[in-house]
Coordinates of C-alpha atoms in Angstrom, one line a residue:
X1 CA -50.5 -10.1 -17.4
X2 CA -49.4 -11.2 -20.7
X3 CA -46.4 -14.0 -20.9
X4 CA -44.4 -11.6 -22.7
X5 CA -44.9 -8.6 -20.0
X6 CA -44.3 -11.2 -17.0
X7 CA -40.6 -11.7 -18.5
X8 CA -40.1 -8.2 -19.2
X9 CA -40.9 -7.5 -15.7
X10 CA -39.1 -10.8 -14.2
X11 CA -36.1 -9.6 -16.2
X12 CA -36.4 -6.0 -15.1
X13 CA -35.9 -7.2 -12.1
X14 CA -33.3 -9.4 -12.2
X15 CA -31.6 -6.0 -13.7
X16 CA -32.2 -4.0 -10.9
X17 CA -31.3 -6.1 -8.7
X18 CA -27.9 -6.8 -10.3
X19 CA -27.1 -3.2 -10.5
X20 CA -24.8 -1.2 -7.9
X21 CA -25.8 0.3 -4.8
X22 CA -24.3 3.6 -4.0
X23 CA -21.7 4.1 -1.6
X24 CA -22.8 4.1 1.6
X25 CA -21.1 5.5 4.4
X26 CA -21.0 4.8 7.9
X27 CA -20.6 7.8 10.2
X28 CA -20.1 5.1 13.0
X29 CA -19.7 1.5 14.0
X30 CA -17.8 -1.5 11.8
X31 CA -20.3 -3.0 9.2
X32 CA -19.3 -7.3 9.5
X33 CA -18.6 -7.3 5.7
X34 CA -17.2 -5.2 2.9
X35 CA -19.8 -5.0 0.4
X36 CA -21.5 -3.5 2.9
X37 CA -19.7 -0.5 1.7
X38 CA -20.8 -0.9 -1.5
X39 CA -16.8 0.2 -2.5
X40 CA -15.8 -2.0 -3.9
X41 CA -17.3 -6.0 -5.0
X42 CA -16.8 -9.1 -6.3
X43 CA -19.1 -9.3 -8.9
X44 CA -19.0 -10.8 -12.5
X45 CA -15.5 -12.5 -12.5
X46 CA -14.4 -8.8 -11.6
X47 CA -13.3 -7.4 -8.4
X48 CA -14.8 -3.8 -9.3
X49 CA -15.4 -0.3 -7.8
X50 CA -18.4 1.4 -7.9
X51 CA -19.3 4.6 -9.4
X52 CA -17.0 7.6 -7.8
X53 CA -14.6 5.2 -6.2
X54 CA -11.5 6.2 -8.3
X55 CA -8.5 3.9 -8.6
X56 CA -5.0 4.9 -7.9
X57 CA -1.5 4.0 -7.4
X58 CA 1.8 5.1 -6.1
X59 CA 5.0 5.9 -8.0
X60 CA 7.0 3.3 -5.0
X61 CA 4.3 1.0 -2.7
X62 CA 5.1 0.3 0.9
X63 CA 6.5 -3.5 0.4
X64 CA 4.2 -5.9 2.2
X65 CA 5.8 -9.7 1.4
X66 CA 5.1 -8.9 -2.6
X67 CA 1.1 -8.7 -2.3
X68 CA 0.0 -6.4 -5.4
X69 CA -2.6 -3.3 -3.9
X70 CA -5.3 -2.1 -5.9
X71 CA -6.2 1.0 -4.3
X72 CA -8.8 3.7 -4.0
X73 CA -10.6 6.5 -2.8
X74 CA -14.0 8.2 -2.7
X75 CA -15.2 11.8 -1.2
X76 CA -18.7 12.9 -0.6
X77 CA -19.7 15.2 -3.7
X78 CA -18.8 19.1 -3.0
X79 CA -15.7 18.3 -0.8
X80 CA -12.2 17.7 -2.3
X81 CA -9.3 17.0 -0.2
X82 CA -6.8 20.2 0.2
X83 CA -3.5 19.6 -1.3
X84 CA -0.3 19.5 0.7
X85 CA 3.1 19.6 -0.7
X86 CA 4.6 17.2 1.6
X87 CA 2.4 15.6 4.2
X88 CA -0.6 13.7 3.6
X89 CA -3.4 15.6 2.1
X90 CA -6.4 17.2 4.0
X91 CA -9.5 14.9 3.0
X92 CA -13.2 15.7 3.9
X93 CA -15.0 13.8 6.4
X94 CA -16.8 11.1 4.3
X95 CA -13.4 10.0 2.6
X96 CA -13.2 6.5 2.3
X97 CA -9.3 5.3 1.0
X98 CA -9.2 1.3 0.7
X99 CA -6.5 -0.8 -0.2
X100 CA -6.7 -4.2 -1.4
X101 CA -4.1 -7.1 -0.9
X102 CA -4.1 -9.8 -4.0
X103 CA -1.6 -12.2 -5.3
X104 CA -1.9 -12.9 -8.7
X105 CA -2.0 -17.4 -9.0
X106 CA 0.9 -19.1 -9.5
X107 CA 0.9 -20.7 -12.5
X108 CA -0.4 -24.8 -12.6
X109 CA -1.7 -24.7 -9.3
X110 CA -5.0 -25.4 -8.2
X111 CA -7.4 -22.4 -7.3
X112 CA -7.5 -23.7 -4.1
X113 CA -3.8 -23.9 -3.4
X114 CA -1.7 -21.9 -0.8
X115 CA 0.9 -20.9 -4.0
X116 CA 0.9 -17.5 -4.9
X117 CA 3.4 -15.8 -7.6
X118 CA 6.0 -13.9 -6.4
X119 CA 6.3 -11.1 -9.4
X120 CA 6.2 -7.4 -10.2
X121 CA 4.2 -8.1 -13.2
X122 CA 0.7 -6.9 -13.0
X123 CA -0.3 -7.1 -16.8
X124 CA -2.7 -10.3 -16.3
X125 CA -4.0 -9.0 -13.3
X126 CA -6.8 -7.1 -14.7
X127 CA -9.9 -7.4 -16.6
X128 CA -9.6 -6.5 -20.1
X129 CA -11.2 -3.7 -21.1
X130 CA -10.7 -2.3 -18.0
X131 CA -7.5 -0.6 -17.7
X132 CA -6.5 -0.8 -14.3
X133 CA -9.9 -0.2 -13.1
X134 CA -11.0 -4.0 -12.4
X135 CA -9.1 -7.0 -11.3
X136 CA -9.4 -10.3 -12.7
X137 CA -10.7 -12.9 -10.0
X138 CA -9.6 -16.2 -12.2
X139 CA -6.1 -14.7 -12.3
X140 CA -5.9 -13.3 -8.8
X141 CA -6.2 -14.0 -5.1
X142 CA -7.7 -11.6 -2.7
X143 CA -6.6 -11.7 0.9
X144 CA -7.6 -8.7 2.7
X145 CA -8.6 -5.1 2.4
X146 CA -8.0 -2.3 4.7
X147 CA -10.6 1.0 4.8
X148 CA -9.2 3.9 6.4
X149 CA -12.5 5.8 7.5
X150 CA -12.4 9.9 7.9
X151 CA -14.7 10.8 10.6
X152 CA -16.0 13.4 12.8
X153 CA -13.2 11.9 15.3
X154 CA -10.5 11.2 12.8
X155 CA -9.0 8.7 10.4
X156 CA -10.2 5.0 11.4
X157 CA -8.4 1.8 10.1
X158 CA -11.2 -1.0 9.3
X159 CA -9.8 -4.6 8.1
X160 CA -12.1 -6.9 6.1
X161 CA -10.4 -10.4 5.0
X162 CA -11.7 -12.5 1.8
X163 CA -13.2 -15.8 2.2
X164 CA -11.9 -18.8 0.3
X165 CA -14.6 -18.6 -2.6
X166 CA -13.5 -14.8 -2.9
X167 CA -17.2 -13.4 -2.9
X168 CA -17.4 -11.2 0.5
X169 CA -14.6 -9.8 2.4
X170 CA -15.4 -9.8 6.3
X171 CA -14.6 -7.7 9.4
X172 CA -11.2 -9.0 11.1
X173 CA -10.7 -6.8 14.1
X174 CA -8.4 -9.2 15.5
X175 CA -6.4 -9.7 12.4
X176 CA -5.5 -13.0 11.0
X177 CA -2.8 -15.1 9.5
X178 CA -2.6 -16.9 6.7
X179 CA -0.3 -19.6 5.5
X180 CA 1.1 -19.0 1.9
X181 CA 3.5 -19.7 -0.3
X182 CA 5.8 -17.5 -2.9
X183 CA 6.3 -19.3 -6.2
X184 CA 8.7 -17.6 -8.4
X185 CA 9.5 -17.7 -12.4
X186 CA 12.1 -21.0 -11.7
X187 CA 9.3 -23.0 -9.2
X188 CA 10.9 -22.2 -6.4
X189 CA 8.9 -22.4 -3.4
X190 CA 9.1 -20.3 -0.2
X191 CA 6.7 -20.6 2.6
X192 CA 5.7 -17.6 4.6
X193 CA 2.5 -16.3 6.7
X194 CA 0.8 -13.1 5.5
X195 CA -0.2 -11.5 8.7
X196 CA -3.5 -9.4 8.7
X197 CA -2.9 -6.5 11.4
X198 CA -5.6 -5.8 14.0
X199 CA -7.1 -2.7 14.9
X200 CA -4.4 -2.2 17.5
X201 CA -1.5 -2.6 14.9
X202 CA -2.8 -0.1 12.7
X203 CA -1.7 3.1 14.7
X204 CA 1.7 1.4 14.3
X205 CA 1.9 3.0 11.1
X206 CA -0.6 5.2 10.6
X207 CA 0.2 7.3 13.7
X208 CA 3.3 9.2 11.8
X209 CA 3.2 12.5 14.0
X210 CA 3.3 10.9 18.1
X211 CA 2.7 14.2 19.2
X212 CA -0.9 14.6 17.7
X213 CA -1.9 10.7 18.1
X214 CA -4.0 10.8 15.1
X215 CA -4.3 8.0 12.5
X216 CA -3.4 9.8 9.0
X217 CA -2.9 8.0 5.9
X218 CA 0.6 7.5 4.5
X219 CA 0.3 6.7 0.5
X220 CA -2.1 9.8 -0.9
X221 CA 1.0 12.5 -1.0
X222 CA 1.8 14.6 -3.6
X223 CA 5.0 12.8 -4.5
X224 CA 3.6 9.5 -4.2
X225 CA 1.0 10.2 -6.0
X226 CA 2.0 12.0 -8.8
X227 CA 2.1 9.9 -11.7
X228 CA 0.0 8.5 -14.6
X229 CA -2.9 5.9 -14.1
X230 CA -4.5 3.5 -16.7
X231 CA -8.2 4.3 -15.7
X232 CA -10.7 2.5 -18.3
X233 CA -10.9 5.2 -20.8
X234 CA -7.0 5.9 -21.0
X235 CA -3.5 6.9 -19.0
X236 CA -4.1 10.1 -17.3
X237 CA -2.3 12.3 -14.6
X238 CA -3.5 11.1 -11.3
X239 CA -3.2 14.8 -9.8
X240 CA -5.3 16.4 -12.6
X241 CA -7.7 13.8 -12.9
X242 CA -8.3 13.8 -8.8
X243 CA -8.8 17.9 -9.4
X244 CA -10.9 17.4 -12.4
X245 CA -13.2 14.7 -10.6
X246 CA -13.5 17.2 -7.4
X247 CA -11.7 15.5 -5.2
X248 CA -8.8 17.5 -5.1
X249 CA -8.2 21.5 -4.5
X250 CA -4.9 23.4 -4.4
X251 CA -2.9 21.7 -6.8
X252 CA -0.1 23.8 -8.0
X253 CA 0.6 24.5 -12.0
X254 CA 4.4 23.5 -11.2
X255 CA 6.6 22.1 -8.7
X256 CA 4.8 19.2 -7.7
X257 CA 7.2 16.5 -6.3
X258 CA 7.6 13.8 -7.6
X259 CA 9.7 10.2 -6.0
X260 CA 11.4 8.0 -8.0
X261 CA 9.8 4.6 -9.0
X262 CA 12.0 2.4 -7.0
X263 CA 11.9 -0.1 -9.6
X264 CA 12.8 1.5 -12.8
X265 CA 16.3 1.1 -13.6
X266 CA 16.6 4.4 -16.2
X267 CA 15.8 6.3 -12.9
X268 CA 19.4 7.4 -10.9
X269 CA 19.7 5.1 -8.2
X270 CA 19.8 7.4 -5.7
X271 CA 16.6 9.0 -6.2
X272 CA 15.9 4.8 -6.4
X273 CA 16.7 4.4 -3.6
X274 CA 15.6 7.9 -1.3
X275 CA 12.1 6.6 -2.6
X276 CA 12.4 3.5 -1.2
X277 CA 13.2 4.0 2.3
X278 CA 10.6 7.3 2.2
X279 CA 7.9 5.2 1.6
X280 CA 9.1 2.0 3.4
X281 CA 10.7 3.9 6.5
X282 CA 9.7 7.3 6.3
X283 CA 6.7 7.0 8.3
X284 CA 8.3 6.1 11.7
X285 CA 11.9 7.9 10.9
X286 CA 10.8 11.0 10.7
X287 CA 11.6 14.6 12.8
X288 CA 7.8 13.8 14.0
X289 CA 7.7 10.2 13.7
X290 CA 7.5 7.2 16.6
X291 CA 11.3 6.7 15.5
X292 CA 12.3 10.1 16.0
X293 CA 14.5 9.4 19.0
X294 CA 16.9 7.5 16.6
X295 CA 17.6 11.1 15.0
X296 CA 17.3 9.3 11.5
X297 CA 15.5 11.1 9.0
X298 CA 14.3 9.0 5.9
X299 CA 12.1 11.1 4.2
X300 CA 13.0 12.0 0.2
X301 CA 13.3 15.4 0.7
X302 CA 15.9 15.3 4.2
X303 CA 19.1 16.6 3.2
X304 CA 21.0 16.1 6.5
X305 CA 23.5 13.2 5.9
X306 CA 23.9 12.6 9.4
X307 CA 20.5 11.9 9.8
X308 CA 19.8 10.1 6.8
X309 CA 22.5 7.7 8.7
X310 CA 26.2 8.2 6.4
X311 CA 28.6 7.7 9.2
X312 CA 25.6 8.0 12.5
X313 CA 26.5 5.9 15.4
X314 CA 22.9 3.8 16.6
X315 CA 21.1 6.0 19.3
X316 CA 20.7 2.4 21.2
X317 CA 22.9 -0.1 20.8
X318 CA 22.0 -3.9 20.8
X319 CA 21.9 -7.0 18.8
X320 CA 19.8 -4.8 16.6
X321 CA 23.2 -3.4 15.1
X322 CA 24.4 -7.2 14.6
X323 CA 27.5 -5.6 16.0
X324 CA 28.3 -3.1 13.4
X325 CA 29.2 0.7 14.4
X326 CA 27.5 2.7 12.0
X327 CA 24.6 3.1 10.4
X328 CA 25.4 3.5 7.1
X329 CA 29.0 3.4 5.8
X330 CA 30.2 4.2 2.6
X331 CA 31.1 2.0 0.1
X332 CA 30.7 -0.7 2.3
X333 CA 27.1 -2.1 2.9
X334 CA 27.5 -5.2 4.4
X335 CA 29.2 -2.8 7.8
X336 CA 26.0 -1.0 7.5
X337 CA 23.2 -1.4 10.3
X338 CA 21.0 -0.3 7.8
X339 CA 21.4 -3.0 5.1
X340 CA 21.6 -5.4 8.3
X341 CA 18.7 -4.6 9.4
X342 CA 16.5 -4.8 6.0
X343 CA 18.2 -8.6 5.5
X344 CA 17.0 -9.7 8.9
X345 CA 13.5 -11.0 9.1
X346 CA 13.6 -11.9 13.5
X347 CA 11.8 -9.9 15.6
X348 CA 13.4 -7.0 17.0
X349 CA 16.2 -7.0 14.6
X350 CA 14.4 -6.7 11.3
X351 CA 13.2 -3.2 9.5
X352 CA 10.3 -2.4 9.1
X353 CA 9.5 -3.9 12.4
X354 CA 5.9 -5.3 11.0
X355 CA 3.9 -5.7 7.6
X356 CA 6.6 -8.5 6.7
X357 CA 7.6 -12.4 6.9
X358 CA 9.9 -12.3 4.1
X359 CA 12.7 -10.6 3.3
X360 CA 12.7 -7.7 0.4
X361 CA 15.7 -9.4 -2.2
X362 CA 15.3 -6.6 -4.8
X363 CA 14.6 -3.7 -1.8
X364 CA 18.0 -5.5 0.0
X365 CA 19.9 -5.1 -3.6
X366 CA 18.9 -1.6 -4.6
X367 CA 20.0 -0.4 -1.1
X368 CA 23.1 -2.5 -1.2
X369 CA 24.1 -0.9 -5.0
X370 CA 23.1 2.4 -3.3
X371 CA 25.5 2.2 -0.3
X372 CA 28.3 0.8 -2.2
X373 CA 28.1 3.9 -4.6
X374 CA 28.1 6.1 -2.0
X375 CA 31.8 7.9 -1.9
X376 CA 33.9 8.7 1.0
X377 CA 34.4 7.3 4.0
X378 CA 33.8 7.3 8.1
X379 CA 37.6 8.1 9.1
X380 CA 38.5 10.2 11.8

C-alpha cells in the first residue's frame, strides 16, 4: 500500500468512526449511559441530536429552579403520534421524548465552579449556525437528562446525570443532588441544591390520571406545543413541522389551542397567568389528577371559578394554609393560600411539592399582579 492510500484509508477511518450511530432503542432494561442512546451527544463543543431526533419547546416550561431544557423527541419511521386536543398525545411504542437540564455559566467564573446564571436569556446558549438545534458546551452546564421511554408496558422515566468534564451522561436511578449556586445580572449569589429525582419520584408527576396508574408525559400537548421553533434551517410551526416529519397525525386545519407564554408581557395577564399554573400545577390539580380531592382545577381551559380556587375554602386545613381562609381572594393576594403556598419553599407547605429548592420570584409576581386584578370580593 502506497503512503498516500494508507492516509486515505487511516483517515477514512477516523471519519467513520466519528460519524453518528443511529438511534438505537431499547425495548428493555436501563443502558448505564446516555450515549448509549445515541439521542443525543456531546460531541465537537456541541451537545447535538442525532438524525430524526427533532428539537422542541413549549409556549410556558414547567419551572424547575431556572435550569434551561432542550428538549426532544424521536418515533420509529411509519408511526406518528395521534393528536389529542387536550391531553397528551398518543405516541407509538419506540417514542423516545428526552429533556435536558443546563445552566448557561455565570459570567467570570471558572468552568469548574458551582455558579450558574440565573436568566431567561437563552441567545448564547447555542451553537451558531445552529438555530436552536445544538447547545454550546463552553457556554453551558449540563446537569441531567430525563428519557421518558414508550414501551410495550407503557411510558418509563430513565434519568442519566452529566459528569464534571460534560462528555457522558450516566444512569442515576437513585437520583442525586447537587450543590449550586444562582448568580444573577447584579452578582448576587444564592445557594441552592438541584435535586435529580429517582425512578420512584417520577410517577409523582408523570402519573396525571391516578385512576389508570400509567406514566404519561406532561409537556407534548397541543397547547403547549403549539408555537414556532428555530430549527437550523429556519423558525417553523412546531405542529406542522411534527406532521410533515411523520411524527404527527390528526392535526386539525383550525382550532388548535394555544397557552399563553407566561413570560411575555404584551400577552393579557390572565391568559399569563392560567398558563402558568396549567403547566406548573395542572398535572396534579386536575378532575383526574393525584390532587383531585382538593376539588381545584388548574388546567387553562377549567372555567369553574370555584374550583380554580376564587373564594374556595382548603379541602384540609393545616399549616399548609399559613392560616389564611381561602384559597384565592380577590384583590388581595397576600390572604391567598395560593400565592402562600408558591412563596414557601419548606416541605409540606410549598407548591409544587417537588422539582424545586428555590422559590419562583417572577412565577410569585405574575400570580400576585393576577390576584390583585382579579375584581370582587369573598363577602357573604
Amino acid at each position: 500500500m502506497t503512503l498516500f492510500a494508507a492516509v486515505s484509508f487511516a483517515a477514512l477511518l477516523a471519519g467513520c468512526a466519528r460519524a453518528p450511530q443511529p438511534v438505537h432503542f431499547f425495548a428493555e432494561g436501563k443502558p448505564p449511559r446516555l450515549s448509549d442512546w445515541h439521542l443525543v451527544e456531546a460531541r465537537d463543543g456541541r451537545l447535538a441530536p442525532n438524525a430524526d431526533v427533532v428539537p422542541y419547546d413549549l409556549n410556558t416550561p414547567l419551572f424547575s429552579d431556572y435550569a434551561h431544557k432542550f428538549r426532544t423527541v424521536w418515533m420509529p419511521k411509519g408511526a406518528p403520534a395521534k393528536y389529542d386536543a387536550e391531553g397528551p398525545f398518543d405516541f407509538p411504542v419506540g417514542t423516545v421524548l428526552s429533556k435536558t437540564f443546563y445552566y448557561p455559566r455565570a459570567a467570570n467564573e471558572a468552568r469548574a465552579s458551582k455558579a450558574v446564571a440565573r436568566t431567561y436569556d437563552t441567545a448564547d446558549d447555542f451553537a451558531a449556525g445552529s438555530g436552536n438545534a445544538a447547545l454550546d458546551l463552553s457556554k453551558v452546564r449540563l446537569i441531567e437528562t430525563r428519557l421518558l421511554v414508550r414501551r410495550e408496558q407503557g411510558w418509563e422515566a430513565i434519568p442519566y446525570v452529566w459528569n464534571a468534564a460534560q462528555t457522558e451522561a450516566e444512569l442515576a436511578r437513585t437520583g442525586d443532588a447537587i450543590p449550586l449556586e444562582l448568580v444573577d445580572d447584579q452578582n448576587q449569589h444564592e445557594g441552592f441544591t438541584y435535586v435529580v429525582p429517582n425512578e420512584n419520584q417520577c410517577a409523582g408527576c408523570h402519573v396525571a390520571n391516578v385512576k389508570a396508574k400509567r406514566l404519561e408525559p406532561l409537556g407534548p400537548k397541543a397547547r403547549h406545543l403549539n408555537r414556532e421553533y428555530a430549527y437550523a434551517d429556519g423558525k417553523r410551526e412546531q405542529l406542522a413541522s411534527w406532521s410533515e416529519k411523520g411524527y404527527l397525525s390528526g392535526v386539525p386545519a383550525a382550532d388548535v389551542p394555544r397557552d399563553a407564554d407566561w413570560h411575555d408581557p404584551a400577552q393579557p395577564l390572565d391568559t399569563r397567568a392560567r398558563a402558568y399554573l396549567d403547566v406548573n400545577c395542572s398535572q396534579c390539580h386536575s378532575p383526574t389528577g393525584p390532587a383531585n380531592t382538593t376539588a381545584l382545577d388548574l388546567r387553562s381551559a377549567a372555567t369553574d371559578l370555584r374550583r380554580l380556587g376564587v373564594c374556595k375554602p382548603p379541602v384540609a386545613a393545616g399549616r399548609g394554609t399559613g392560616d389564611r381562609l381561602l384559597d384565592i381572594v380577590p384583590g388581595k393576594p397576600d390572604e391567598s393560600i395560593l400565592l402562600y403556598r408558591m412563596l414557601s419553599d419548606e416541605p409540606g407547605v410549598m407548591m409544587p411539592e417537588m422539582g424545586r429548592d428555590t422559590t419562583h420570584r417572577e412565577g410569585v409576581d405574575l400570580i400576585r399582579q393576577w390576584i390583585a386584578a382579579m375584581p370582587g370580593s369573598c363577602g357573604a
